[in-house]
Amino acid sequence: MLQEEMFEAAVSGFVKAVGKDSLLPVPDLNSANKCRPLHVAVKKNPKWFWQSAKYLPTSFKIHQILTKTEEIDVNVACRTLVEYNKTSNFSVKGSVGSKIMKEVDLDLSGSGMVSIKASFGKVNKCDVDVPTLMQALDKRFVDFRHDFVQEVRQNPRNVLCVVVGTACTINPSVLSSEEDVEGNQKATIALGTTANINEEGAISNETDKVFDLPPETPLAYNVCEILVKEDGGIDLMYTRDGSGGFTAKPGSGVVQADAPPNTELAHTMKPLLSLPEQQRNSVTSAVLKVMEAPADLPVVEELLDDVVDGRKPKPFAEFKSKCTNPAAVLGFLSAIDFQMDTSFTDEDKALIRSLDALFDGLIELSDEQCLALKECNCNFAPAILHVLEQGIAGNPVPLDDPVISILYVKSNNPGQDFIEAMDFGIQDVGNKKSLVTEDDGKTLYAAQQAVYGLWGGL
């Protein structure tokens, strides 16, 4: 829904402007009430050094997952944090901008910006008295029998957190969006308005209803990680990068940490890239078919992740129900001879680990980037990987570089389309036209991992 996409964009802009190093954005409107003080959130630590940790707010409050379930009495103090009325700009080719453009059915083939005006007014910050909370939890214990706790513990990258601060609106507020697309189209759309496009490309509104955020809507939050001792005892990690988790031995205080991030991509992908050519081509074709519905990529990644981490996959019917294009997903599973109800050999797990790494890269790409990559093939891989590698290093890539000549041999070039979707633009650097990007590296690393997993070429 357009409301959800614009809310995501607005809170993302708010966090970047007000507290990018201390606040987490509320992920969506449905999760807003889960981001209030003393609610539990789950942090999922990344597998790859270029990934960011992900946070999932839950409906549980901290006392509900303890052996003694009496509510915790702790002071929550509120103060005015900021008066926020600001416009944030997002590229129509970025993950947020592209979602909004799709919702209003505008052409994504051009370039331009989506502007989100957030009139939040005064925003309160309500904070838990953390020292008092620490004292209140001193003699309390996490209930290891709780279904939710058991589920969290299944993944060694999961960390329990408690929300200790929330930034909320005070009064009702309004969001609006302006799409300025290179070439012709410009429109202002109030959140909640349904937009139509006529044959000339103009936008007309069916209704002038405006979506208002209610007062006291959470926009952002901050957490303390929880270090759960072997006996269920609790230590709060006050810093944002605190080492929470579940201890390995009684009283040791040592967290079950992941192995250091594996930066040797070639080693990780070797089981996949070493398959016999016919089988490898079959697997690659099956992955490309799944990429036609980008929403299915995280569904498959979660399944592969379960196997890599030693968890039992979800029942087949539940898994299939989450798929947008079940036929493509089942075709992929058939190509790798994946059976839900059988055990996996070490060789099986090595291949699945490679595929999990491939899907880890794909799920970080926007829908537009994913669909553009799907149109490429192995011939483009060396050139694309060269551009990505130089972008990661912060180096421009001259257009006359022979390594990338394949990207400019004709118009409607899928390799060139993918590079453009990755936000590379042509600029004058010295006396040469060169490809340049301002990407911070995360998406470039993800694309590098995806391209290499599909076709090799490093």
PDB file of N, CA and C in Angstrom, residues 42 88 116 123 159 177 213 231 255 311 359 366 420 423 448:
ATOM      1  N   VAL A  42      13.958  -8.435  18.264  1.00  0.00           N
ATOM      2  CA  VAL A  42      14.993  -9.425  17.951  1.00  0.00           C
ATOM      3  C   VAL A  42      15.962  -8.814  16.953  1.00  0.00           C
ATOM      4  N   SER A  88      12.294  14.824   2.500  1.00  0.00           N
ATOM      5  CA  SER A  88      13.411  13.925   2.198  1.00  0.00           C
ATOM      6  C   SER A  88      13.290  13.453   0.755  1.00  0.00           C
ATOM      7  N   ILE A 116       9.375  13.138  -0.156  1.00  0.00           N
ATOM      8  CA  ILE A 116       8.395  12.850   0.876  1.00  0.00           C
ATOM      9  C   ILE A 116       8.416  13.988   1.893  1.00  0.00           C
ATOM     10  N   VAL A 123       7.983  16.254  18.148  1.00  0.00           N
ATOM     11  CA  VAL A 123       8.169  14.828  18.383  1.00  0.00           C
ATOM     12  C   VAL A 123       8.732  14.621  19.776  1.00  0.00           C
ATOM     13  N   VAL A 159      19.606 -12.138  18.622  1.00  0.00           N
ATOM     14  CA  VAL A 159      19.874 -11.531  19.926  1.00  0.00           C
ATOM     15  C   VAL A 159      18.577 -10.898  20.439  1.00  0.00           C
ATOM     16  N   SER A 177       3.660  13.212  -0.960  1.00  0.00           N
ATOM     17  CA  SER A 177       4.751  12.765  -1.824  1.00  0.00           C
ATOM     18  C   SER A 177       4.694  13.501  -3.149  1.00  0.00           C
ATOM     19  N   LEU A 213      -1.515  10.468  10.199  1.00  0.00           N
ATOM     20  CA  LEU A 213      -0.969   9.654  11.272  1.00  0.00           C
ATOM     21  C   LEU A 213      -1.614  10.093  12.575  1.00  0.00           C
ATOM     22  N   ASP A 231      21.830 -19.706  33.070  1.00  0.00           N
ATOM     23  CA  ASP A 231      20.711 -19.974  33.980  1.00  0.00           C
ATOM     24  C   ASP A 231      19.499 -19.095  33.688  1.00  0.00           C
ATOM     25  N   VAL A 255      29.495 -14.940  24.712  1.00  0.00           N
ATOM     26  CA  VAL A 255      28.365 -15.037  23.801  1.00  0.00           C
ATOM     27  C   VAL A 255      28.673 -16.024  22.688  1.00  0.00           C
ATOM     28  N   ARG A 311      18.612 -25.777  11.280  1.00  0.00           N
ATOM     29  CA  ARG A 311      17.225 -25.791  11.725  1.00  0.00           C
ATOM     30  C   ARG A 311      16.360 -26.607  10.769  1.00  0.00           C
ATOM     31  N   PHE A 359      21.719 -15.912  -2.587  1.00  0.00           N
ATOM     32  CA  PHE A 359      20.439 -15.267  -2.268  1.00  0.00           C
ATOM     33  C   PHE A 359      20.616 -14.147  -1.248  1.00  0.00           C
ATOM     34  N   SER A 366      17.206  -3.881  -4.943  1.00  0.00           N
ATOM     35  CA  SER A 366      15.826  -3.437  -5.150  1.00  0.00           C
ATOM     36  C   SER A 366      15.183  -4.300  -6.231  1.00  0.00           C
ATOM     37  N   GLU A 420      23.276   0.995 -14.610  1.00  0.00           N
ATOM     38  CA  GLU A 420      22.502   2.207 -14.349  1.00  0.00           C
ATOM     39  C   GLU A 420      21.555   2.015 -13.172  1.00  0.00           C
ATOM     40  N   ASP A 423      22.859   2.712  -9.830  1.00  0.00           N
ATOM     41  CA  ASP A 423      23.131   4.136  -9.562  1.00  0.00           C
ATOM     42  C   ASP A 423      24.520   4.579  -9.998  1.00  0.00           C
ATOM     43  N   GLN A 448      27.870  -7.661  -6.192  1.00  0.00           N
ATOM     44  CA  GLN A 448      29.062  -8.444  -6.517  1.00  0.00           C
ATOM     45  C   GLN A 448      28.874  -9.915  -6.135  1.00  0.00           C
TER      46      GLN A 448
END
